[in-house]
Amino acid sequence: MTAFADTAAFPFRLLLPETILAGGLLATLLTSLGKGPAWRKLAALLAAAAAIGAFVASLDAGAGAVGTTIAGDSFVDRTVAMLRVDAIATIVRPAITALLALCVFARSIDRDDAGDGEAWHACTLGIGLGALLVTSAANTIPMWLGLELVSLGSYALAAWRGGDRRAAEAGMKYVLFGGAATGLMLFGTSHLYGLTGHLDFAGIGHVLGQGASPATAAALCLAAVGAAYKLTVVPFHVYAPDVYQGAPPTSVAVVATLPKLAAGAVLLRALPLVLPANVAPPGSAAAGLAIVAFVSLAVGAVMATVQRDARRILAFSGIGHGGTAVLAMAAMPGATSGGAASATMLQLLAYAAAAFGAFVCLGILERDTNSTDLEALRGAGRRRPWTTGALCLFLASLVGIPPLAGFLAKWAVIATAVTAGPWPFAAVGALLVTTAVFAFAYLRIVRAAVLTEPAHEIPCAPPPWPATLAVVVAALVVLGLGLWLDVLAVLTRELAS
Amino acid sequence: MIGPLAATVAAPLALALAALVPPLRPLARWFAVLGSALTLGVGAFAFADLAARPGADLRLVESHPWSTTFGASLAFGVDGLGAAMLTLSGLITLVATIAAFRESRRPHAYHALVLTLLAATNAVFTATDLLVFYVAWEALLVPMLALIGLWGGEQRRYAAIKFVVYTLAGSVAMLLLLIVIANTTAANGGATFDLPRLASMAPVWASTTVLGAPIARFGFVAVLLACLVKLPAVPLHTWLPHAHVQAPTAVSVLLAGVLLKLGVYGLYRIAWPLFPAEALAWSPALGVLGLVSILWGAFTALGQTDLKRLVAYSSVSHMGFCLFGLASGTVAGALGGAVQAVTHGFSSAALFLLVGVVYDRAHHRRVDGFGGLAGPMPRFAWLLLFASLASAGLPGLGGFVGEFLVFAGGFTANGSFPAMTAAATVSVVLAAAYLLWTVKRVAYGPLGDPQHGTFADCDRRERLAIVPLCALLLVVGVWPKPLVDALRPVCEALLTNVHGAAR
């Protein structure tokens, strides 16, 4: 492979969001040369500016592809897309950058004991950059690179609390499982390359369309592990509860949302390309995805009810919601309508907004007691009525109470998956049944935080304004996405083009 | 601009938000009075319109666009049943607000939640769009959870969570139905959730299959399940005694007076009109279920030692009449069920308020801990006797009208209904037994506790809440014509439709 076919025509506008984030990342790192709170504030400002700049740039990036020209291949010379800013990326890139900005704002609630705020912001921008790369990847190489960039930042964020045993465990688990997932993914990708001679999604799909073998099916499954790990679907979910519990609150808000959006986006792009309707026995891909969704929902719901820590409950909620996104994808292979794609997209967006809000609210509540154990949340509603109210709003969206975003997303997923075959239908059944089970699990948080009197009075200061702003924005998104029913039609129209 | 029915939804919501604004907090209870009085006024206005021009058509119709792709609109309109329920909702909320007027624990939040609940129930009773109906149906769980869970008794958390999980589980199948309806209408000339149009598409639901089964077959079961949990019908009733016992008095009043009616209303508004053939096919089974609820509730009430549990089980029995009457497939039966829903709203609210009166003074609700209260509290004893007799169905009082019509309908219905009706009449004896025995044990005989001799009688605020309910029970009992005239065209149209679908 050669470098860019024509460096003079580097699509600057197309990749401006990535460029801004990379610049912001470097600038934030430079601030670590200085010491003192002023420098840390500067780092936060730079990070926020970079994220907001990337958000603005992503709104007006246009569409297009970045690729390489392959020479001396068995085919004729051809251009292969590396990154493709298509409809999916056009929707998800603004979402990721906006969420990134909110994460930077939300960071204001973390106690920065170690004084390494600038490094936190650099890591977070790195995760954002990786997420953007994954989001627009049209080739296994940038997808892998992006996922690794996300992982490296996430490892650090998970273990951020120096000297905290839980945080160390979280980081260790994340690294071990993440390393294994990366290895499996690379292994699968190399097999795919060996079997098909291609690394780009379209090329792989082109060869698979001419006939697939069990070996290619196995390779595909392995190659998908990296994304499945980020989406926290069973069986790649085991790290999530420990990481979500042990990492600092805003780290969790980052790690639980940005990678999921990116992984969902790349799966959304890759699935129709890699799995044309004629690959494998008809319906087998849908069945496989639906089974993953079914098991994720079942495991997430059952385990969520027995947790004693609010963040662990939300971790299992994330596993269920990852399964729900996969369920929407199960309706996709061979489907021509944009219904499945828009359902997946809405599910990802609704989950990201609600989960982000819930984790930040828990982070604010955690400031008072240093714990999100259900016992420690007692009386939070009395102490911080607005924060607790917002937390309840996000939980209601996660369970799918109308008229919130989670309801519309669940609606869309069921509408698209219910007719996609017997396995997706069974998974829809699981989705409906687990609604009540998840409701019970979330109600345990509500019960502790709202319905239980505090054991003793705890003094508390109002949360910093940037965090409040982040929560308010997330709440407005959750409400707006739920009330604006036509968003589904808009997404469908955009994704079909 | 918005019309009167949309105002009964929008105004309570706006007042609820206003009640949370710190400078306005002291006014919160007046906001609740205002919101419920407005609802009551709009309901009465609709009633006056119905009295002037009888008919089964929708009144005060209005529609605001919401989503073109879903075919959903913020559409409202009431017929006789909707107007009756709206009026009931306004009246009971007003009464409950008077009962909780001296609420001292975070009163602004309490009244804001009551107003939110009022907005949601009004939306259910007035919506002519299925999506609006469903959104409100689900959303009202949130204020209810908070009202029971925050202001309730010792085991309030358990009761509140049980209530929410039960009702949520009951309505998830309805979500699936809505999605199927959306897909089907989109394929049949444009997406819509307009209830009259959905009702006119009954043949489509019966003939279109999803996954090998007609939509009507599972759709009816889905709506039925959601409604039977709310109603509640035995064996889906087990959340009710807990919720009632733990809820504060005013919330018990709302629960019995308004929320249980949602289940009845859903059957009349969704299940029967959309799936008439299924409704007819299920009628014998639902008749049995209604009968079981009537008798089970009555027998269980007989054995209760807690006054609130007693009234809660009597509610199960009385709401069973609504189901039984509708299932009988006769106009008289359906009419009786609807009238029963209204009068039970009055009588159960009055009974819960009276239980609240003694609980306020004695701080317990054990039946055997009372006695002879007629001495220190003569007004209380009179009101208790009156409400109990009305609830037990004494001729001339409210409860009689509905039960009589249900019996009349049941005896003329087909199949096993006459026999089942005969069995159901036993409940009249049982109701008289458990209610009057309770009145005797609470109000007459020697004082249950010497300290009870110093109890103050019902004060002006308590009378202001209870007396209007008793007066309405008397009015409906003596002169049921306005209520019956308003409800009859709806029931006639409903059953014409059902029997027409069978042919």
Short mmCIF file of C-alpha atoms in Angstrom, two decimals, chain B residues 190-490:
data_model
loop_
_atom_site.label_atom_id
_atom_site.label_comp_id
_atom_site.label_asym_id
_atom_site.label_seq_id
_atom_site.Cartn_x
_atom_site.Cartn_y
_atom_site.Cartn_z
CA GLY B 190 -51.43 6.12 6.06
CA ALA B 191 -50.15 5.80 9.60
CA THR B 192 -52.67 6.83 12.23
CA PHE B 193 -53.37 6.42 15.91
CA ASP B 194 -56.75 8.11 15.73
CA LEU B 195 -58.97 5.95 17.93
CA PRO B 196 -62.23 6.30 15.93
CA ARG B 197 -60.34 5.35 12.78
CA LEU B 198 -58.63 2.45 14.50
CA ALA B 199 -62.05 1.27 15.69
CA SER B 200 -63.40 1.48 12.15
CA MET B 201 -60.49 -0.73 11.07
CA ALA B 202 -61.68 -3.63 13.27
CA PRO B 203 -61.98 -5.96 10.26
CA VAL B 204 -58.35 -5.20 9.40
CA TRP B 205 -57.19 -6.25 12.87
CA ALA B 206 -59.16 -9.44 12.57
CA SER B 207 -57.86 -10.33 9.11
CA THR B 208 -54.24 -9.10 9.13
CA THR B 209 -51.86 -11.63 10.57
CA VAL B 210 -48.52 -11.03 12.23
CA LEU B 211 -46.36 -14.12 12.68
CA GLY B 212 -49.28 -16.34 11.80
CA ALA B 213 -51.83 -14.95 14.25
CA PRO B 214 -54.44 -12.25 13.60
CA ILE B 215 -53.55 -8.96 15.24
CA ALA B 216 -56.88 -8.95 17.03
CA ARG B 217 -56.12 -12.19 18.81
CA PHE B 218 -53.04 -11.03 20.66
CA GLY B 219 -54.00 -7.36 20.58
CA PHE B 220 -57.10 -7.97 22.67
CA VAL B 221 -55.10 -9.99 25.18
CA ALA B 222 -52.48 -7.25 25.39
CA VAL B 223 -55.02 -4.52 26.16
CA LEU B 224 -56.93 -6.84 28.45
CA LEU B 225 -53.82 -7.64 30.47
CA ALA B 226 -52.94 -3.96 30.91
CA CYS B 227 -56.50 -3.12 31.97
CA LEU B 228 -57.05 -6.09 34.26
CA VAL B 229 -53.93 -5.19 36.25
CA LYS B 230 -55.15 -1.63 36.70
CA LEU B 231 -58.78 -2.65 37.36
CA PRO B 232 -57.67 -4.85 39.24
CA ALA B 233 -59.23 -8.24 38.56
CA VAL B 234 -58.43 -11.35 40.57
CA PRO B 235 -55.76 -12.82 40.28
CA LEU B 236 -53.88 -9.69 39.19
CA HIS B 237 -55.04 -7.68 42.18
CA THR B 238 -52.37 -8.45 44.75
CA TRP B 239 -50.65 -5.09 44.37
CA LEU B 240 -53.78 -3.21 45.41
CA PRO B 241 -54.06 -3.98 49.14
CA HIS B 242 -50.38 -3.16 49.66
CA ALA B 243 -50.61 0.08 47.71
CA HIS B 244 -53.76 1.15 49.56
CA VAL B 245 -52.53 0.29 53.01
CA GLN B 246 -49.22 2.08 52.53
CA ALA B 247 -50.47 5.09 50.62
CA PRO B 248 -51.44 8.22 52.58
CA THR B 249 -55.18 8.84 52.81
CA ALA B 250 -55.40 11.31 49.93
CA VAL B 251 -53.42 9.04 47.62
CA SER B 252 -55.64 6.10 48.52
CA VAL B 253 -58.56 8.31 47.53
CA LEU B 254 -56.94 9.04 44.17
CA LEU B 255 -56.02 5.41 43.67
CA ALA B 256 -59.51 4.08 44.36
CA GLY B 257 -61.41 7.03 42.93
CA VAL B 258 -59.53 7.61 39.70
CA LEU B 259 -56.74 5.17 38.93
CA LEU B 260 -58.79 1.97 39.13
CA LYS B 261 -61.18 3.52 36.61
CA LEU B 262 -58.39 3.66 34.07
CA GLY B 263 -58.66 -0.11 33.71
CA VAL B 264 -62.41 0.07 33.10
CA TYR B 265 -61.97 2.95 30.72
CA GLY B 266 -59.32 1.10 28.71
CA LEU B 267 -61.69 -1.84 28.22
CA TYR B 268 -64.52 0.42 27.05
CA ARG B 269 -62.32 2.67 24.94
CA ILE B 270 -59.71 0.35 23.41
CA ALA B 271 -60.36 -3.35 23.89
CA TRP B 272 -64.05 -3.51 22.97
CA PRO B 273 -64.14 -1.00 20.07
CA LEU B 274 -60.95 -2.21 18.37
CA PHE B 275 -61.45 -5.93 18.79
CA PRO B 276 -65.24 -6.50 18.98
CA ALA B 277 -65.20 -10.10 17.80
CA GLU B 278 -62.50 -11.02 20.29
CA ALA B 279 -64.39 -9.21 23.02
CA LEU B 280 -67.45 -11.32 22.30
CA ALA B 281 -65.42 -14.51 22.18
CA TRP B 282 -63.74 -13.72 25.48
CA SER B 283 -66.94 -12.59 27.19
CA PRO B 284 -67.81 -15.85 29.00
CA ALA B 285 -64.29 -16.15 30.38
CA LEU B 286 -64.27 -12.49 31.42
CA GLY B 287 -67.66 -12.97 33.01
CA VAL B 288 -66.16 -15.74 35.13
CA LEU B 289 -63.21 -13.51 35.97
CA GLY B 290 -65.56 -10.70 36.95
CA LEU B 291 -67.62 -13.06 39.09
CA VAL B 292 -64.50 -14.40 40.78
CA SER B 293 -63.36 -10.85 41.50
CA ILE B 294 -66.77 -9.93 42.91
CA LEU B 295 -66.94 -12.91 45.25
CA TRP B 296 -63.24 -13.18 46.08
CA GLY B 297 -63.06 -9.49 46.93
CA ALA B 298 -66.19 -9.68 49.06
CA PHE B 299 -65.18 -12.80 50.97
CA THR B 300 -61.67 -11.48 51.55
CA ALA B 301 -63.02 -8.15 52.74
CA LEU B 302 -65.07 -10.05 55.28
CA GLY B 303 -61.91 -11.34 56.91
CA GLN B 304 -59.87 -8.15 57.03
CA THR B 305 -58.81 -6.57 60.29
CA ASP B 306 -57.25 -3.43 58.76
CA LEU B 307 -59.83 -0.85 57.69
CA LYS B 308 -57.90 0.17 54.59
CA ARG B 309 -57.40 -3.42 53.46
CA LEU B 310 -61.09 -3.94 53.97
CA VAL B 311 -62.03 -1.04 51.71
CA ALA B 312 -59.34 -2.13 49.22
CA TYR B 313 -60.84 -5.62 48.92
CA SER B 314 -64.31 -4.15 48.66
CA SER B 315 -62.92 -2.19 45.70
CA VAL B 316 -61.80 -5.42 44.07
CA SER B 317 -65.33 -6.73 44.52
CA HIS B 318 -67.02 -3.60 43.21
CA MET B 319 -64.70 -3.20 40.24
CA GLY B 320 -65.50 -6.81 39.39
CA PHE B 321 -69.03 -5.57 38.63
CA CYS B 322 -67.66 -3.29 35.91
CA LEU B 323 -65.92 -6.20 34.22
CA PHE B 324 -68.89 -8.53 34.71
CA GLY B 325 -71.38 -6.00 33.33
CA LEU B 326 -69.32 -5.24 30.25
CA ALA B 327 -68.66 -8.92 29.61
CA SER B 328 -72.39 -9.73 29.77
CA GLY B 329 -72.71 -8.21 26.29
CA THR B 330 -75.93 -6.38 27.13
CA VAL B 331 -76.51 -2.64 27.04
CA ALA B 332 -77.84 -2.73 30.60
CA GLY B 333 -74.77 -4.60 31.79
CA ALA B 334 -72.29 -2.31 30.08
CA LEU B 335 -74.20 0.72 31.30
CA GLY B 336 -74.24 -0.69 34.81
CA GLY B 337 -70.49 -1.26 34.65
CA ALA B 338 -69.91 2.34 33.61
CA VAL B 339 -72.25 3.73 36.27
CA GLN B 340 -70.61 1.49 38.85
CA ALA B 341 -67.22 2.92 37.90
CA VAL B 342 -68.49 6.41 38.69
CA THR B 343 -70.38 5.63 41.90
CA HIS B 344 -67.58 3.44 43.20
CA GLY B 345 -65.34 6.46 42.69
CA PHE B 346 -67.57 8.44 45.05
CA SER B 347 -68.16 5.74 47.66
CA SER B 348 -64.63 4.35 47.87
CA ALA B 349 -63.20 7.87 48.07
CA ALA B 350 -65.63 8.67 50.89
CA LEU B 351 -64.78 5.45 52.73
CA PHE B 352 -61.04 6.03 52.45
CA LEU B 353 -61.49 9.59 53.68
CA LEU B 354 -63.45 8.30 56.68
CA VAL B 355 -60.77 5.73 57.43
CA GLY B 356 -58.33 8.62 57.23
CA VAL B 357 -60.38 10.54 59.79
CA VAL B 358 -60.07 7.83 62.44
CA TYR B 359 -56.46 7.10 61.52
CA ASP B 360 -55.67 10.78 62.06
CA ARG B 361 -56.94 10.51 65.60
CA ALA B 362 -56.10 6.96 66.68
CA HIS B 363 -52.96 6.40 64.53
CA HIS B 364 -54.01 2.87 63.77
CA ARG B 365 -56.56 1.20 61.53
CA ARG B 366 -57.31 -2.07 63.32
CA VAL B 367 -61.03 -2.76 63.20
CA ASP B 368 -60.98 -4.44 66.61
CA GLY B 369 -59.22 -1.45 68.14
CA PHE B 370 -62.28 0.73 67.74
CA GLY B 371 -65.81 0.82 69.05
CA GLY B 372 -68.45 3.26 70.10
CA LEU B 373 -67.09 6.16 68.07
CA ALA B 374 -70.67 7.30 67.44
CA GLY B 375 -70.55 8.73 70.94
CA PRO B 376 -67.72 11.23 70.59
CA MET B 377 -68.02 11.49 66.78
CA PRO B 378 -71.69 11.45 65.76
CA ARG B 379 -71.16 13.14 62.39
CA PHE B 380 -68.42 10.69 61.55
CA ALA B 381 -70.69 7.78 62.43
CA TRP B 382 -73.50 9.11 60.25
CA LEU B 383 -71.22 9.68 57.28
CA LEU B 384 -69.64 6.25 57.71
CA LEU B 385 -73.04 4.59 57.82
CA PHE B 386 -74.19 6.56 54.78
CA ALA B 387 -71.10 5.79 52.68
CA SER B 388 -71.20 2.13 53.71
CA LEU B 389 -74.84 1.77 52.76
CA ALA B 390 -74.19 3.49 49.45
CA SER B 391 -71.24 1.23 48.81
CA ALA B 392 -73.26 -1.85 49.75
CA GLY B 393 -75.88 -0.91 47.16
CA LEU B 394 -78.85 0.22 49.24
CA PRO B 395 -81.65 1.27 46.88
CA GLY B 396 -81.85 5.02 46.67
CA LEU B 397 -78.11 5.45 46.94
CA GLY B 398 -75.42 5.47 44.26
CA GLY B 399 -74.11 1.93 44.51
CA PHE B 400 -77.51 0.46 43.80
CA VAL B 401 -77.88 1.92 40.30
CA GLY B 402 -74.80 0.28 38.81
CA GLU B 403 -75.26 -3.06 40.52
CA PHE B 404 -78.93 -3.23 39.62
CA LEU B 405 -78.20 -2.53 35.96
CA VAL B 406 -75.42 -5.12 35.96
CA PHE B 407 -77.75 -7.71 37.45
CA ALA B 408 -80.51 -6.75 35.01
CA GLY B 409 -78.10 -7.11 32.12
CA GLY B 410 -76.62 -10.33 33.43
CA PHE B 411 -80.00 -12.05 33.86
CA THR B 412 -80.98 -11.25 30.27
CA ALA B 413 -77.63 -12.20 28.75
CA ASN B 414 -76.92 -15.41 26.90
CA GLY B 415 -75.26 -18.61 28.01
CA SER B 416 -74.23 -19.07 31.58
CA PHE B 417 -74.59 -15.41 32.49
CA PRO B 418 -77.98 -15.74 34.28
CA ALA B 419 -76.52 -18.45 36.51
CA MET B 420 -73.39 -16.41 37.16
CA THR B 421 -75.52 -13.36 37.91
CA ALA B 422 -77.42 -15.35 40.47
CA ALA B 423 -74.12 -16.26 42.10
CA ALA B 424 -73.00 -12.61 41.95
CA THR B 425 -76.06 -11.47 43.89
CA VAL B 426 -74.54 -13.21 46.90
CA SER B 427 -72.06 -10.36 46.97
CA VAL B 428 -74.84 -7.92 47.86
CA VAL B 429 -75.38 -9.84 51.07
CA LEU B 430 -71.65 -10.10 51.65
CA ALA B 431 -71.14 -6.38 51.03
CA ALA B 432 -73.88 -5.52 53.48
CA ALA B 433 -72.28 -7.93 55.93
CA TYR B 434 -68.71 -6.72 55.79
CA LEU B 435 -69.61 -3.03 55.60
CA LEU B 436 -72.32 -2.93 58.24
CA TRP B 437 -70.44 -5.27 60.53
CA THR B 438 -67.52 -2.85 60.24
CA VAL B 439 -69.77 0.14 60.98
CA LYS B 440 -71.08 -1.70 64.02
CA ARG B 441 -67.63 -2.59 65.29
CA VAL B 442 -66.20 0.88 64.70
CA ALA B 443 -69.04 3.21 65.56
CA TYR B 444 -71.29 1.39 68.00
CA GLY B 445 -71.01 -0.67 71.14
CA PRO B 446 -68.71 0.21 74.01
CA LEU B 447 -65.68 2.43 73.38
CA GLY B 448 -62.77 0.38 72.03
CA ASP B 449 -60.31 2.48 73.96
CA PRO B 450 -61.20 4.85 76.81
CA GLN B 451 -59.02 7.54 75.23
CA HIS B 452 -61.19 7.46 72.11
CA GLY B 453 -63.90 9.26 74.07
CA THR B 454 -62.01 12.50 73.64
CA PHE B 455 -61.80 12.28 69.85
CA ALA B 456 -62.98 15.38 68.01
CA ASP B 457 -65.70 14.91 65.43
CA CYS B 458 -65.11 15.55 61.73
CA ASP B 459 -63.94 19.12 61.36
CA ARG B 460 -65.06 21.52 58.67
CA ARG B 461 -62.29 20.58 56.24
CA GLU B 462 -63.04 16.88 56.56
CA ARG B 463 -66.73 17.49 56.06
CA LEU B 464 -65.97 19.66 53.05
CA ALA B 465 -64.27 16.66 51.46
CA ILE B 466 -66.70 13.92 52.47
CA VAL B 467 -70.15 15.52 52.39
CA PRO B 468 -70.15 16.37 48.66
CA LEU B 469 -69.31 12.76 47.85
CA CYS B 470 -72.18 11.52 50.00
CA ALA B 471 -74.49 14.11 48.45
CA LEU B 472 -73.55 12.91 44.97
CA LEU B 473 -74.18 9.31 46.01
CA LEU B 474 -77.65 10.37 47.08
CA VAL B 475 -78.28 12.36 43.89
CA VAL B 476 -77.20 9.51 41.63
CA GLY B 477 -79.25 7.07 43.71
CA VAL B 478 -82.42 9.11 43.58
CA TRP B 479 -82.08 10.68 40.17
CA PRO B 480 -79.66 8.66 38.04
CA LYS B 481 -81.15 9.93 34.79
CA PRO B 482 -78.49 12.52 33.80
CA LEU B 483 -75.63 10.08 34.35
CA VAL B 484 -77.43 7.19 32.67
CA ASP B 485 -78.50 9.36 29.75
CA ALA B 486 -74.95 10.47 29.20
CA LEU B 487 -73.55 6.95 29.33
CA ARG B 488 -76.28 5.02 27.51
CA PRO B 489 -75.53 6.15 23.92
CA VAL B 490 -71.87 5.19 24.39
#
